[in-house]
Coordinates of C-alpha atoms in Angstrom, one line a residue:
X1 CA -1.4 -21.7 -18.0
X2 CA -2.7 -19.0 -15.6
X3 CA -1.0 -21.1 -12.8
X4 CA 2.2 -21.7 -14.3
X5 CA 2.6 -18.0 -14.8
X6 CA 1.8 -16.9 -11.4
X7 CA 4.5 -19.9 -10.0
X8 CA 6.7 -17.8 -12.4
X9 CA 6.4 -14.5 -10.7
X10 CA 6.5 -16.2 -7.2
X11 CA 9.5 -17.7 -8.4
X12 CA 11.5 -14.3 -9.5
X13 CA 10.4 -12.8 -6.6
X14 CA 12.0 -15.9 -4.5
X15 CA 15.0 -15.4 -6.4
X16 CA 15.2 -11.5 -6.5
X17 CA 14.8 -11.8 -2.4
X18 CA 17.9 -14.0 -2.3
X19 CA 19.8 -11.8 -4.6
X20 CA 18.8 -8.8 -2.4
X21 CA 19.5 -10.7 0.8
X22 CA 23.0 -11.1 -0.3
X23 CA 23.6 -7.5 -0.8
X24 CA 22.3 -7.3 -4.6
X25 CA 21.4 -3.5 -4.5
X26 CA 19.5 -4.4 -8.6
X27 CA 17.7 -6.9 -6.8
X28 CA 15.8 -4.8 -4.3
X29 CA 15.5 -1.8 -6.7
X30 CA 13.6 -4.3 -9.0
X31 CA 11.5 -5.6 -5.6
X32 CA 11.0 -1.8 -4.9
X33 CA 9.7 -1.3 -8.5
X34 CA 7.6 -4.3 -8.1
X35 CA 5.9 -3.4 -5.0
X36 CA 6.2 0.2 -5.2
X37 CA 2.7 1.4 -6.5
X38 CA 0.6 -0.6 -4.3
X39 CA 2.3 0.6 -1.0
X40 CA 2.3 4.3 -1.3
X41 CA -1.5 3.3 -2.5
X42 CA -2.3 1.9 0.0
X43 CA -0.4 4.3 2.6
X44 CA -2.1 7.3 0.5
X45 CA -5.6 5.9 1.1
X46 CA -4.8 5.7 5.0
X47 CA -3.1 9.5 5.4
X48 CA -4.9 10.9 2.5
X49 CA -1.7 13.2 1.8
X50 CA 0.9 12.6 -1.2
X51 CA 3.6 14.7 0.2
X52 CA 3.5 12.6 3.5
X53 CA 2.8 9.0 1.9
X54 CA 5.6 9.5 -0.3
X55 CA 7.8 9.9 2.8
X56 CA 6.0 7.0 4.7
X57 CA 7.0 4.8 1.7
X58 CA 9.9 5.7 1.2
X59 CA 10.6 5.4 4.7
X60 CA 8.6 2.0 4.1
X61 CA 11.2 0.3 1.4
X62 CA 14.5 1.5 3.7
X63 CA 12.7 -0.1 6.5
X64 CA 12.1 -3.5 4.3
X65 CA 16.0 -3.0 2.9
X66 CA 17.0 -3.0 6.6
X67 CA 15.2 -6.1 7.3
X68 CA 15.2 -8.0 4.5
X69 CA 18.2 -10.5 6.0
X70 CA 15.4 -11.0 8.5
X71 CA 12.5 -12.3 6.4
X72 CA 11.6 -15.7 5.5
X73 CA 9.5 -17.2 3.6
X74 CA 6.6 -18.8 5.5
X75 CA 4.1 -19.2 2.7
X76 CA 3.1 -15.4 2.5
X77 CA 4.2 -13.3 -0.2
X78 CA 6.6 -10.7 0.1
X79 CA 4.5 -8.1 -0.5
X80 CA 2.4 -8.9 2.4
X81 CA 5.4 -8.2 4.6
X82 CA 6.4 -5.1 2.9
X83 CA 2.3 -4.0 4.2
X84 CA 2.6 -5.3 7.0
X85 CA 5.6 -3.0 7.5
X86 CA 3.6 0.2 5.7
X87 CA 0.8 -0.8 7.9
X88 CA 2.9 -0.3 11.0
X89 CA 4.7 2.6 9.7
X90 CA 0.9 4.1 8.8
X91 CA 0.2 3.5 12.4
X92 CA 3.2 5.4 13.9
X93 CA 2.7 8.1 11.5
X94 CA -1.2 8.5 13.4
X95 CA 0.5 8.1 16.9
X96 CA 3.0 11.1 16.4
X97 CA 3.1 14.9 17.3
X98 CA 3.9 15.3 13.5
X99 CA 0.7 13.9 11.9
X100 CA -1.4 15.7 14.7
X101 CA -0.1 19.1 13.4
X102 CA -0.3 18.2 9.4
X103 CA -3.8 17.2 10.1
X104 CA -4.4 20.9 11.8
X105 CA -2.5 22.8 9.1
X106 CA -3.4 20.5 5.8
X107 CA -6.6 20.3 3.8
X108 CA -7.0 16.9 2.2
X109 CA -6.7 16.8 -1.3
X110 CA -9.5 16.4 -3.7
X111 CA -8.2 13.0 -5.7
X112 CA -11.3 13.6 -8.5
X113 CA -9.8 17.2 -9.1
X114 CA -6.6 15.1 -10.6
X115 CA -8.0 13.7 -13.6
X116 CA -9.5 15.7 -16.4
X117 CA -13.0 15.4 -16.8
X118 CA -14.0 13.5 -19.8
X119 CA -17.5 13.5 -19.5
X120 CA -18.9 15.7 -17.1
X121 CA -22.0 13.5 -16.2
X122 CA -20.0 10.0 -15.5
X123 CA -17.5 12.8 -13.4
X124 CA -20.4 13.5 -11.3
X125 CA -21.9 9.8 -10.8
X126 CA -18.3 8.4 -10.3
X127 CA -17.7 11.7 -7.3
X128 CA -21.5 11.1 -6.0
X129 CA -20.6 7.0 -6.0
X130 CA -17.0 7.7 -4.4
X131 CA -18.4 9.7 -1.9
X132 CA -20.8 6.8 -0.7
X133 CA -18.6 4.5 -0.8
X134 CA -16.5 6.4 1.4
X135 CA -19.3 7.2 3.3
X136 CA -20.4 3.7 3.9
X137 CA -16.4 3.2 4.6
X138 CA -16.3 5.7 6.8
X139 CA -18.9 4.1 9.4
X140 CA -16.5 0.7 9.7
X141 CA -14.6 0.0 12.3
X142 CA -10.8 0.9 11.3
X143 CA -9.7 -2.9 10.9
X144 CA -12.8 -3.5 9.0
X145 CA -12.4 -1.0 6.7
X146 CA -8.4 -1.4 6.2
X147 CA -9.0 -5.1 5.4
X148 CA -11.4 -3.9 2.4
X149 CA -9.0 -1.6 1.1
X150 CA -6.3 -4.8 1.2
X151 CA -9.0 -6.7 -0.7
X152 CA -10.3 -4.4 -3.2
X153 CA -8.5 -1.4 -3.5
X154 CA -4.9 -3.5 -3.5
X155 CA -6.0 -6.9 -5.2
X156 CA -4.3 -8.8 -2.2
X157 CA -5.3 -12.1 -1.9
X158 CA -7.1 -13.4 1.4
X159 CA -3.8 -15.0 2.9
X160 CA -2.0 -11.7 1.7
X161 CA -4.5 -10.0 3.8
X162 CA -4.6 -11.8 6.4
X163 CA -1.0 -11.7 7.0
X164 CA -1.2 -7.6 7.0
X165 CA -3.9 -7.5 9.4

């Protein structure tokens, strides 16, 4: 049954591309709703700022809407083109004169300090545990470590991140 549902979802998102492609604006909002959360995820993970991955994903989506007559479907899920394209537009971001001078004037923010504490002993394992994990992150190489955030962090497959990288 599991497979049958998944065919299901590939499916809609076969058909909502070919909507989209033909200048169904519903369409992509709906592809934009579907992929939304995991790209400015995954783009907030590599910049570690909300303000600017918000802008990098929205930037993200009006690239894909710009070149969505251009994609095909080569056995890879869309979504692994929309992060290949948040992937590249990460990369730009890190190559500009811009991110240089947010990284000089901007403190990263402190994700833990979102969420209210529920119980302040698993708050301080889970901050002690998060902070080797991004530790141990830390001392990948950048590919490395970008290919376990794809894995982990953003539940894409292996061919999903594969396609990315």
């Amino acid at each position: 049954m599991a497979a049958t549902v998944t065919e299901d979802i590939d499916q809609e998102v076969v058909r909502l591309v070919a909507r989209a492609q033909d200048g169904d604006a519903e369409a992509f909002a709906q592809l934009y709703d579907r992929y939304v959360d995991q790209t400015f995820g995954y783009i907030l993970r590599r910049v570690g700022h909300r303000q600017t991955a918000e802008d990098l994903t929205g930037d993200v989506f009006l690239r894909a809407y710009r070149r969505l007559s251009t994609f095909e479907w080569q056995g890879v899920d869309l979504g692994a083109w929309i992060m290949t394209i948040a992937r590249n537009r990460v990369h730009d971001h890190f190559k500009s004169a811009r991110f240089r001078l947010e990284r000089s004037t901007d403190v990263m923010a402190d994700t833990a300090s979102d969420s209210a504490p529920d119980d302040p002993e698993r708050v301080a394992v889970a901050r002690d545990m998060a902070r080797a994990l991004g530790q141990a992150l830390e001392r990948l190489k950048d590919e490395h470590r970008e290919v376990i955030e794809l894995r982990f962090v953003h539940n894409m497959s292996v061919a999903e991140t594969a396609e990315v990288m």
